[in-house]
CSV table of C-alpha atoms (C1' of nucleotides) in Angstrom, one decimal:
chain,number,residue,atom,x,y,z
A,1,MET,CA,2.7,-19.4,3.2
A,2,SER,CA,-0.5,-20.3,2.2
A,3,ASP,CA,-3.8,-18.7,2.4
A,4,THR,CA,-5.2,-20.1,5.2
A,5,GLN,CA,-2.5,-20.0,7.2
A,6,VAL,CA,-2.2,-15.6,6.8
A,7,GLY,CA,-5.8,-15.5,7.3
A,8,ASP,CA,-8.4,-12.4,6.5
A,9,SER,CA,-5.7,-10.4,8.3
A,10,LEU,CA,-3.3,-9.9,5.9
A,11,LEU,CA,-5.4,-9.2,2.8
A,12,PHE,CA,-4.7,-5.9,3.1
A,13,LEU,CA,-1.1,-6.8,1.9
A,14,THR,CA,-2.1,-8.4,-1.5
A,15,ASP,CA,-0.4,-7.3,-5.1
A,16,GLU,CA,-3.6,-6.3,-6.0
A,17,GLN,CA,-4.1,-4.2,-2.6
A,18,LEU,CA,-0.5,-2.6,-2.6
A,19,ARG,CA,-1.4,-1.9,-6.3
A,20,GLN,CA,-4.2,0.5,-5.3
A,21,GLY,CA,-2.3,1.7,-2.6
A,22,ILE,CA,0.4,3.3,-4.9
A,23,GLU,CA,-2.4,4.4,-7.4
A,24,ALA,CA,-4.2,6.3,-4.7
A,25,VAL,CA,-0.5,8.1,-3.4
A,26,PHE,CA,-0.3,9.0,-6.8
A,27,PHE,CA,-3.4,10.5,-7.2
A,28,ALA,CA,-3.3,12.0,-4.3
A,29,TYR,CA,-0.4,13.8,-4.4
A,30,GLN,CA,-1.4,15.5,-8.0
A,31,GLY,CA,-4.5,17.2,-6.0
A,32,PHE,CA,-1.9,17.8,-3.3
A,33,THR,CA,0.3,19.7,-4.9
A,34,ALA,CA,-3.1,21.3,-6.7
A,35,ALA,CA,-3.9,24.1,-4.3
A,36,PRO,CA,0.3,25.7,-4.2
A,37,ASP,CA,0.6,25.1,-8.1
A,38,LEU,CA,-2.4,27.9,-8.4
A,39,VAL,CA,-0.6,30.5,-6.2
A,40,LEU,CA,2.8,29.8,-8.0
A,41,GLU,CA,1.0,30.3,-11.3
A,42,GLY,CA,0.1,34.5,-10.3
A,43,THR,CA,4.2,34.5,-9.5
A,44,GLN,CA,7.7,34.5,-11.3
A,45,TYR,CA,8.8,30.7,-9.3
A,46,GLY,CA,7.9,27.2,-9.0
A,47,ARG,CA,7.6,24.2,-6.4
A,48,ALA,CA,11.2,24.2,-5.5
A,49,HIS,CA,10.7,27.9,-4.4
A,50,HIS,CA,7.8,26.8,-2.2
A,51,ARG,CA,9.7,23.9,-0.9
A,52,ALA,CA,12.5,26.2,-0.1
A,53,LEU,CA,10.4,28.8,1.5
A,54,HIS,CA,8.4,26.1,3.2
A,55,PHE,CA,11.3,25.1,4.8
A,56,ILE,CA,13.2,28.0,6.0
A,57,ALA,CA,9.7,29.5,7.5
A,58,ARG,CA,9.6,26.2,9.7
A,59,ALA,CA,12.9,26.8,10.8
A,60,GLU,CA,14.3,30.1,10.3
A,61,GLY,CA,17.9,30.3,10.6
A,62,MET,CA,18.5,27.1,8.9
A,63,LYS,CA,21.8,26.6,7.5
A,64,VAL,CA,21.8,26.0,3.4
A,65,THR,CA,23.4,22.7,4.1
A,66,ARG,CA,20.9,21.6,6.2
A,67,LEU,CA,17.9,22.6,3.3
A,68,LEU,CA,20.1,20.7,1.2
A,69,THR,CA,19.6,17.6,3.1
A,70,ILE,CA,15.9,18.2,3.5
A,71,LEU,CA,15.5,18.9,0.4
A,72,GLY,CA,17.5,15.5,-1.4
A,73,VAL,CA,18.4,17.9,-4.2
A,74,THR,CA,22.2,18.9,-5.6
A,75,LYS,CA,23.7,22.0,-4.4
A,76,GLN,CA,23.8,23.8,-7.8
A,77,SER,CA,20.3,23.2,-7.9
A,78,LEU,CA,18.8,25.1,-4.7
A,79,ASN,CA,21.4,27.2,-5.3
A,80,ARG,CA,19.8,28.7,-8.2
A,81,VAL,CA,16.7,29.0,-6.6
A,82,LEU,CA,18.0,30.3,-3.5
A,83,ARG,CA,19.7,32.9,-5.9
A,84,THR,CA,16.8,34.3,-7.4
A,85,LEU,CA,14.4,34.5,-3.9
A,86,ILE,CA,17.9,36.3,-2.3
A,87,GLU,CA,18.1,38.8,-5.2
A,88,ASP,CA,14.3,39.9,-5.1
A,89,GLY,CA,14.0,39.9,-1.6
A,90,LEU,CA,11.9,37.4,-0.1
A,91,VAL,CA,14.5,35.4,1.4
A,92,GLU,CA,18.0,36.8,3.8
A,93,SER,CA,21.3,35.5,3.9
A,94,ARG,CA,23.3,35.8,6.8
A,95,VAL,CA,26.9,35.0,7.8
A,96,GLY,CA,26.9,32.8,11.1
A,97,ARG,CA,28.3,34.2,14.0
A,98,ALA,CA,30.5,31.5,15.3
A,99,ASP,CA,31.3,30.1,12.2
A,100,LYS,CA,31.7,32.7,9.3
A,101,ARG,CA,31.2,29.8,6.6
A,102,GLU,CA,27.9,28.8,7.0
A,103,ARG,CA,24.9,31.3,6.0
A,104,HIS,CA,21.9,31.4,7.6
A,105,LEU,CA,18.4,31.7,6.0
A,106,PHE,CA,15.9,33.9,6.6
A,107,LEU,CA,12.3,34.9,5.5
A,108,THR,CA,11.8,38.7,5.0
A,109,PRO,CA,8.0,40.1,5.3
A,110,GLU,CA,7.9,39.8,1.6
A,111,GLY,CA,9.2,35.7,1.7
A,112,ALA,CA,7.2,35.4,4.8
A,113,ALA,CA,4.1,36.3,2.9
A,114,LEU,CA,4.4,34.7,-0.4
A,115,GLU,CA,5.1,31.2,2.0
A,116,SER,CA,1.7,32.4,4.2
A,117,ARG,CA,0.0,32.6,0.7
A,118,LEU,CA,1.0,28.6,-0.4
A,119,SER,CA,1.0,27.2,3.0
A,120,GLY,CA,-2.5,28.6,3.6
A,121,ALA,CA,-3.7,27.3,0.2
A,122,GLN,CA,-1.9,23.9,1.0
A,123,ARG,CA,-3.4,23.2,4.3
A,124,LYS,CA,-6.7,24.7,3.3
A,125,ARG,CA,-6.9,21.2,1.0
A,126,MET,CA,-5.4,19.3,3.8
A,127,ARG,CA,-8.1,20.4,6.2
A,128,ALA,CA,-10.6,19.6,4.6
A,129,ALA,CA,-9.4,15.9,3.6
A,130,TYR,CA,-8.5,15.3,7.6
A,131,ARG,CA,-12.5,16.3,8.3
A,132,GLN,CA,-13.6,14.1,5.8
A,133,ALA,CA,-11.6,11.0,6.9
A,134,GLY,CA,-11.5,11.8,11.0
A,135,PRO,CA,-9.3,11.8,13.6
A,136,GLU,CA,-8.6,8.0,13.3
A,137,ALA,CA,-8.5,7.6,9.9
A,138,VAL,CA,-5.4,11.1,9.9
A,139,ALA,CA,-3.6,8.4,12.3
A,140,GLY,CA,-3.4,5.7,10.4
A,141,PHE,CA,-2.5,8.2,7.3
A,142,ARG,CA,0.1,9.4,9.4
A,143,GLN,CA,1.6,5.9,10.2
A,144,VAL,CA,2.0,4.5,6.9
A,145,LEU,CA,3.6,8.1,5.8
A,146,GLU,CA,6.6,7.8,8.4
A,147,ALA,CA,6.7,4.2,7.7
A,148,LEU,CA,7.4,5.1,4.1
A,149,MET,CA,10.0,7.2,4.5
A,150,ASP,CA,13.6,6.4,4.1
A,151,PRO,CA,15.4,6.4,7.9
A,152,GLU,CA,17.4,8.7,7.1
A,153,GLN,CA,14.1,11.0,6.1
A,154,HIS,CA,12.1,10.1,9.3
A,155,ARG,CA,15.1,11.5,10.9
A,156,THR,CA,15.2,14.2,9.1
A,157,TYR,CA,10.9,14.9,9.8
A,158,MET,CA,11.2,13.9,13.1
A,159,SER,CA,13.7,16.9,13.9
A,160,LEU,CA,11.9,19.3,12.3
A,161,ARG,CA,9.3,18.8,14.9
A,162,GLU,CA,11.8,19.4,17.7
A,163,GLY,CA,9.7,21.8,20.2
A,164,LYS,CA,6.2,21.6,18.7
A,165,SER,CA,3.0,20.2,19.5
B,1,MET,CA,-15.7,28.3,17.3
B,2,SER,CA,-13.5,28.2,21.0
B,3,ASP,CA,-11.6,25.5,21.9
B,4,THR,CA,-13.8,24.4,24.8
B,5,GLN,CA,-16.7,24.1,22.4
B,6,VAL,CA,-14.6,21.7,19.9
B,7,GLY,CA,-12.7,20.0,22.5
B,8,ASP,CA,-9.6,17.4,21.9
B,9,SER,CA,-11.2,16.0,19.0
B,10,LEU,CA,-10.4,18.5,16.6
B,11,LEU,CA,-6.8,19.1,17.8
B,12,PHE,CA,-5.5,17.2,14.7
B,13,LEU,CA,-7.0,19.7,12.5
B,14,THR,CA,-4.7,22.8,14.2
B,15,ASP,CA,-2.2,24.3,11.7
B,16,GLU,CA,0.9,23.1,13.4
B,17,GLN,CA,-0.9,19.1,12.5
B,18,LEU,CA,-1.8,19.9,9.2
B,19,ARG,CA,1.8,21.3,8.6
B,20,GLN,CA,3.0,18.1,10.2
B,21,GLY,CA,1.1,16.1,7.6
B,22,ILE,CA,2.2,18.6,4.6
B,23,GLU,CA,5.9,17.6,5.3
B,24,ALA,CA,5.1,13.7,6.0
B,25,VAL,CA,3.8,13.3,2.9
B,26,PHE,CA,6.5,14.9,1.3
B,27,PHE,CA,9.2,12.7,2.4
B,28,ALA,CA,7.2,10.1,2.3
B,29,TYR,CA,6.9,10.7,-1.4
B,30,GLN,CA,10.9,10.3,-1.5
B,31,GLY,CA,10.8,7.1,-0.4
B,32,PHE,CA,7.6,6.2,-2.4
B,33,THR,CA,9.9,6.9,-5.3
B,34,ALA,CA,13.0,5.6,-4.8
B,35,ALA,CA,12.3,2.2,-5.1
B,36,PRO,CA,11.6,2.4,-9.0
B,37,ASP,CA,13.9,5.5,-9.3
B,38,LEU,CA,16.8,2.6,-8.8
B,39,VAL,CA,15.4,0.4,-11.3
B,40,LEU,CA,14.7,3.3,-13.5
B,41,GLU,CA,18.8,4.1,-13.4
B,42,GLY,CA,19.5,0.8,-15.1
B,43,THR,CA,17.5,1.5,-18.4
B,44,GLN,CA,16.8,4.5,-20.3
B,45,TYR,CA,13.9,5.6,-19.3
B,46,GLY,CA,12.1,7.7,-16.8
B,47,ARG,CA,9.4,8.2,-14.6
B,48,ALA,CA,7.6,9.2,-16.9
B,49,HIS,CA,7.8,6.5,-18.8
B,50,HIS,CA,7.0,4.2,-15.1
B,51,ARG,CA,3.7,5.9,-15.0
B,52,ALA,CA,2.9,5.4,-18.6
B,53,LEU,CA,3.4,1.3,-18.1
B,54,HIS,CA,1.9,1.4,-14.9
B,55,PHE,CA,-1.4,2.1,-16.3
B,56,ILE,CA,-0.8,0.6,-19.3
B,57,ALA,CA,-0.4,-2.7,-17.2
B,58,ARG,CA,-3.4,-2.1,-15.3
B,59,ALA,CA,-5.9,-1.5,-17.7
B,60,GLU,CA,-4.6,-3.1,-21.8
B,61,GLY,CA,-6.0,-1.6,-24.5
B,62,MET,CA,-6.2,1.6,-22.5
B,63,LYS,CA,-6.7,4.1,-25.3
B,64,VAL,CA,-3.9,7.2,-25.5
B,65,THR,CA,-7.0,9.4,-24.4
B,66,ARG,CA,-7.5,7.7,-21.1
B,67,LEU,CA,-3.9,7.7,-20.3
B,68,LEU,CA,-3.8,11.6,-21.0
B,69,THR,CA,-6.8,12.1,-18.6
B,70,ILE,CA,-4.9,9.6,-15.7
B,71,LEU,CA,-1.6,11.0,-16.1
B,72,GLY,CA,-2.0,14.8,-16.0
B,73,VAL,CA,-0.1,16.0,-18.8
B,74,THR,CA,-0.2,17.0,-22.1
B,75,LYS,CA,-0.8,14.9,-25.1
B,76,GLN,CA,2.3,16.1,-26.3
B,77,SER,CA,4.2,15.1,-23.6
B,78,LEU,CA,2.7,11.8,-23.0
B,79,ASN,CA,3.3,11.5,-26.6
B,80,ARG,CA,7.4,11.7,-26.3
B,81,VAL,CA,7.1,8.8,-23.8
B,82,LEU,CA,5.1,6.8,-25.7
B,83,ARG,CA,6.9,7.4,-29.0
B,84,THR,CA,10.2,6.3,-27.1
B,85,LEU,CA,8.3,3.2,-25.9
B,86,ILE,CA,6.5,2.1,-29.1
B,87,GLU,CA,9.8,2.4,-30.9
B,88,ASP,CA,12.2,-0.2,-28.2
B,89,GLY,CA,9.2,-2.1,-28.6
B,90,LEU,CA,7.6,-2.5,-25.0
B,91,VAL,CA,4.7,-0.6,-25.7
B,92,GLU,CA,2.2,-1.9,-28.9
B,93,SER,CA,-0.2,0.7,-30.6
B,94,ARG,CA,-3.3,-0.9,-32.4
B,95,VAL,CA,-5.5,0.9,-34.3
B,96,GLY,CA,-9.0,1.2,-33.1
B,97,ARG,CA,-11.5,-0.8,-34.4
B,98,ALA,CA,-14.7,0.6,-34.6
B,99,ASP,CA,-13.0,4.3,-34.2
B,100,LYS,CA,-10.0,4.4,-36.3
B,101,ARG,CA,-8.9,7.7,-34.5
B,102,GLU,CA,-8.3,6.1,-31.5
B,103,ARG,CA,-5.1,4.0,-30.5
B,104,HIS,CA,-5.5,0.8,-28.4
B,105,LEU,CA,-2.0,0.5,-25.8
B,106,PHE,CA,-0.4,-3.0,-24.9
B,107,LEU,CA,2.6,-4.1,-23.2
B,108,THR,CA,4.9,-5.9,-25.1
B,109,PRO,CA,6.3,-9.4,-23.1
B,110,GLU,CA,9.7,-6.7,-23.1
B,111,GLY,CA,7.1,-4.1,-21.8
B,112,ALA,CA,5.7,-6.4,-19.2
B,113,ALA,CA,9.1,-7.5,-17.7
B,114,LEU,CA,10.2,-3.7,-17.4
B,115,GLU,CA,6.8,-3.1,-15.9
B,116,SER,CA,6.9,-6.2,-13.8
B,117,ARG,CA,10.1,-5.4,-12.3
B,118,LEU,CA,9.2,-1.6,-11.6
B,119,SER,CA,6.0,-2.9,-9.8
B,120,GLY,CA,7.8,-5.3,-7.7
B,121,ALA,CA,9.7,-2.9,-6.4
B,122,GLN,CA,7.2,-0.2,-5.2
B,123,ARG,CA,5.2,-2.9,-3.9
B,124,LYS,CA,7.7,-4.3,-1.7
B,125,ARG,CA,8.4,-1.4,-0.2
B,126,MET,CA,4.8,-0.3,0.1
B,127,ARG,CA,4.3,-3.8,1.6
B,128,ALA,CA,6.8,-3.4,4.6
B,129,ALA,CA,5.2,0.0,5.0
B,130,TYR,CA,2.0,-1.3,5.4
B,131,ARG,CA,2.9,-4.4,7.3
B,132,GLN,CA,4.7,-2.2,9.9
B,133,ALA,CA,1.2,-0.1,10.5
B,134,GLY,CA,-0.9,-2.5,10.3
B,135,PRO,CA,-4.4,-3.3,8.4
B,136,GLU,CA,-6.2,-0.3,10.5
B,137,ALA,CA,-3.5,2.5,10.1
B,138,VAL,CA,-3.7,1.4,5.9
B,139,ALA,CA,-7.9,1.9,6.2
B,140,GLY,CA,-7.4,5.5,7.4
B,141,PHE,CA,-4.3,6.1,4.7
B,142,ARG,CA,-6.4,4.9,2.2
B,143,GLN,CA,-9.5,7.2,3.3
B,144,VAL,CA,-7.1,9.8,3.9
B,145,LEU,CA,-5.3,9.6,0.4
B,146,GLU,CA,-9.4,9.9,-1.6
B,147,ALA,CA,-10.1,12.6,0.1
B,148,LEU,CA,-6.8,14.5,-1.0
B,149,MET,CA,-7.7,13.4,-4.3
B,150,ASP,CA,-9.6,15.8,-6.9
B,151,PRO,CA,-13.2,14.3,-7.4
B,152,GLU,CA,-12.3,13.9,-10.9
B,153,GLN,CA,-8.8,11.9,-9.7
B,154,HIS,CA,-11.4,9.9,-7.4
B,155,ARG,CA,-13.6,9.0,-10.1
B,156,THR,CA,-10.5,8.2,-12.0
B,157,TYR,CA,-9.2,6.1,-9.5
B,158,MET,CA,-12.0,4.3,-9.0
B,159,SER,CA,-12.6,3.2,-12.6
B,160,LEU,CA,-9.3,1.8,-12.5
B,161,ARG,CA,-10.8,-0.6,-10.2
B,162,GLU,CA,-13.6,-2.0,-11.6
B,163,GLY,CA,-13.9,-6.0,-11.4
B,164,LYS,CA,-10.8,-5.4,-9.0
B,165,SER,CA,-11.2,-6.9,-5.0
C,1,DC,C1',-24.2,13.6,-49.9
C,2,DT,C1',-21.0,16.4,-48.5
C,3,DT,C1',-19.2,20.2,-45.6
C,4,DG,C1',-17.8,21.9,-41.2
C,5,DG,C1',-17.2,20.9,-36.6
C,6,DA,C1',-15.0,17.7,-32.5
C,7,DA,C1',-12.1,14.2,-31.1
C,8,DT,C1',-7.6,11.8,-31.9
C,9,DG,C1',-3.3,11.8,-32.1
C,10,DT,C1',1.6,13.6,-33.8
C,11,DC,C1',5.7,16.5,-35.0
C,12,DA,C1',8.9,20.5,-33.4
C,13,DA,C1',10.4,24.1,-31.2
C,14,DC,C1',11.3,25.4,-26.3
C,15,DA,C1',11.7,26.2,-20.9
C,16,DA,C1',11.7,24.6,-16.4
C,17,DG,C1',14.0,21.6,-13.0
C,18,DC,C1',17.2,18.9,-11.6
C,19,DC,C1',21.9,16.8,-12.6
C,20,DT,C1',26.8,16.0,-13.1
C,21,DG,C1',31.8,17.2,-12.5
C,22,DA,C1',35.0,20.6,-11.9
C,23,DC,C1',36.3,24.4,-9.6
C,24,DT,C1',37.0,29.2,-6.4
C,25,DT,C1',36.6,31.4,-2.3
C,26,DA,C1',36.5,31.3,2.5
C,27,DT,C1',37.1,29.5,7.2
C,28,DT,C1',37.4,26.7,10.3
C,29,DT,C1',40.2,22.2,12.4
C,30,DT,C1',43.6,18.8,13.1
D,1,DA,C1',51.0,24.2,7.1
D,2,DA,C1',47.3,21.1,5.7
D,3,DA,C1',43.1,19.5,5.2
D,4,DA,C1',38.7,19.6,5.7
D,5,DT,C1',34.5,21.8,5.6
D,6,DA,C1',30.7,25.5,3.8
D,7,DA,C1',29.1,28.0,0.3
D,8,DG,C1',29.1,29.3,-4.6
D,9,DT,C1',29.9,29.2,-9.2
D,10,DC,C1',30.6,27.5,-14.2
D,11,DA,C1',29.5,24.8,-18.3
D,12,DG,C1',27.0,21.1,-20.0
D,13,DG,C1',23.6,18.0,-20.6
D,14,DC,C1',19.4,15.1,-19.2
D,15,DT,C1',13.8,14.6,-18.3
D,16,DT,C1',9.8,16.2,-18.2
D,17,DG,C1',7.0,19.4,-19.2
D,18,DT,C1',4.9,23.9,-21.9
D,19,DT,C1',2.6,25.5,-26.5
D,20,DG,C1',1.6,26.0,-31.7
D,21,DA,C1',0.5,23.9,-35.9
D,22,DC,C1',-1.2,20.0,-38.6
D,23,DA,C1',-3.1,15.4,-39.8
D,24,DT,C1',-6.7,12.1,-39.5
D,25,DT,C1',-10.8,10.6,-38.8
D,26,DC,C1',-15.6,10.7,-37.3
D,27,DC,C1',-20.0,12.4,-37.1
D,28,DA,C1',-24.2,15.6,-37.7
D,29,DA,C1',-26.3,19.2,-39.9
D,30,DG,C1',-27.5,21.4,-43.8
DNA sequence: CTTGGAATGTCAACAAGCCTGACTTATTTT
DNA sequence: AAAATAAGTCAGGCTTGTTGACATTCCAAG
């Protein structure tokens, strides 16, 4: 297709525009993780622990398998993280009532406290960016992010929002 | 401030909305890196090599220090990556003419070929998302990403676009 | 002109985090 | 009883990041 056919409306799909978008994601992601990373420095934990805490807080009672698919890591990798969180009393693992093979994960008060500090730092950052960009930009932001996800990741993303505004 | 004061216009700043945005970034970033990761699997390199190749391609003749600030890693970490790329003949390091302490980085034809494959895969993914979301959404996407960057990162980001559309 | 500080880049050793593969235990389903 | 599922473990390896020590080069103050 020629330039005259596509017109100006598709100029946002040029290689240069896409390259700028890619770099924007890269730099923004650095800013995105900076705030919780600062909180983590004062603890013995890393990003992997943060992610686990976030999603357990998001859906209390979550099974280990669910967490595995969400995080997209291997069982061994998650298990090391989970073990330390359980040993340190931040997460509680309860045997399933219906199916005793399953373990359901909950935050202890200590775990909830740390998760709250991490989440608060990240939300603060996010809120500042949202406020600066405005509601319409945020709507577009969300649209592109959703389009960027794998279909499977998108399904997981949507499923976490059930019953929430 | 009360709900009646702020009205509906600030509902996008609620904790729940911010949390969803945070999760969207998380899942989208997985999709964002998936395409080049597939290309990398066929090579002996990792994401760190991809990032270095990307920015060297972006600004040929770039100094090592510049690359350090862009990537936000220690010079030792970058050096290992750079050393293998140079040894394998993907990157060329030339001593600075004015200042002989400096090393200027260039892609060899082989390096440019790999960079092109990586970049092409990622742009394809990005283009699909952009096309699906539309130009207005993309504009908002870029606005929020820029607001999410650290001021320093934002300066770096802008400086890479000098002379480009 | 020289000397000391600053900047640039390199090397060595080590830690964090994630991966694969093989295996165990307990439980549920067929 | 056999197969499948959920969770957890052990061993070993790779990538990416870290800190600390060091060589080279440049520049500016004495």
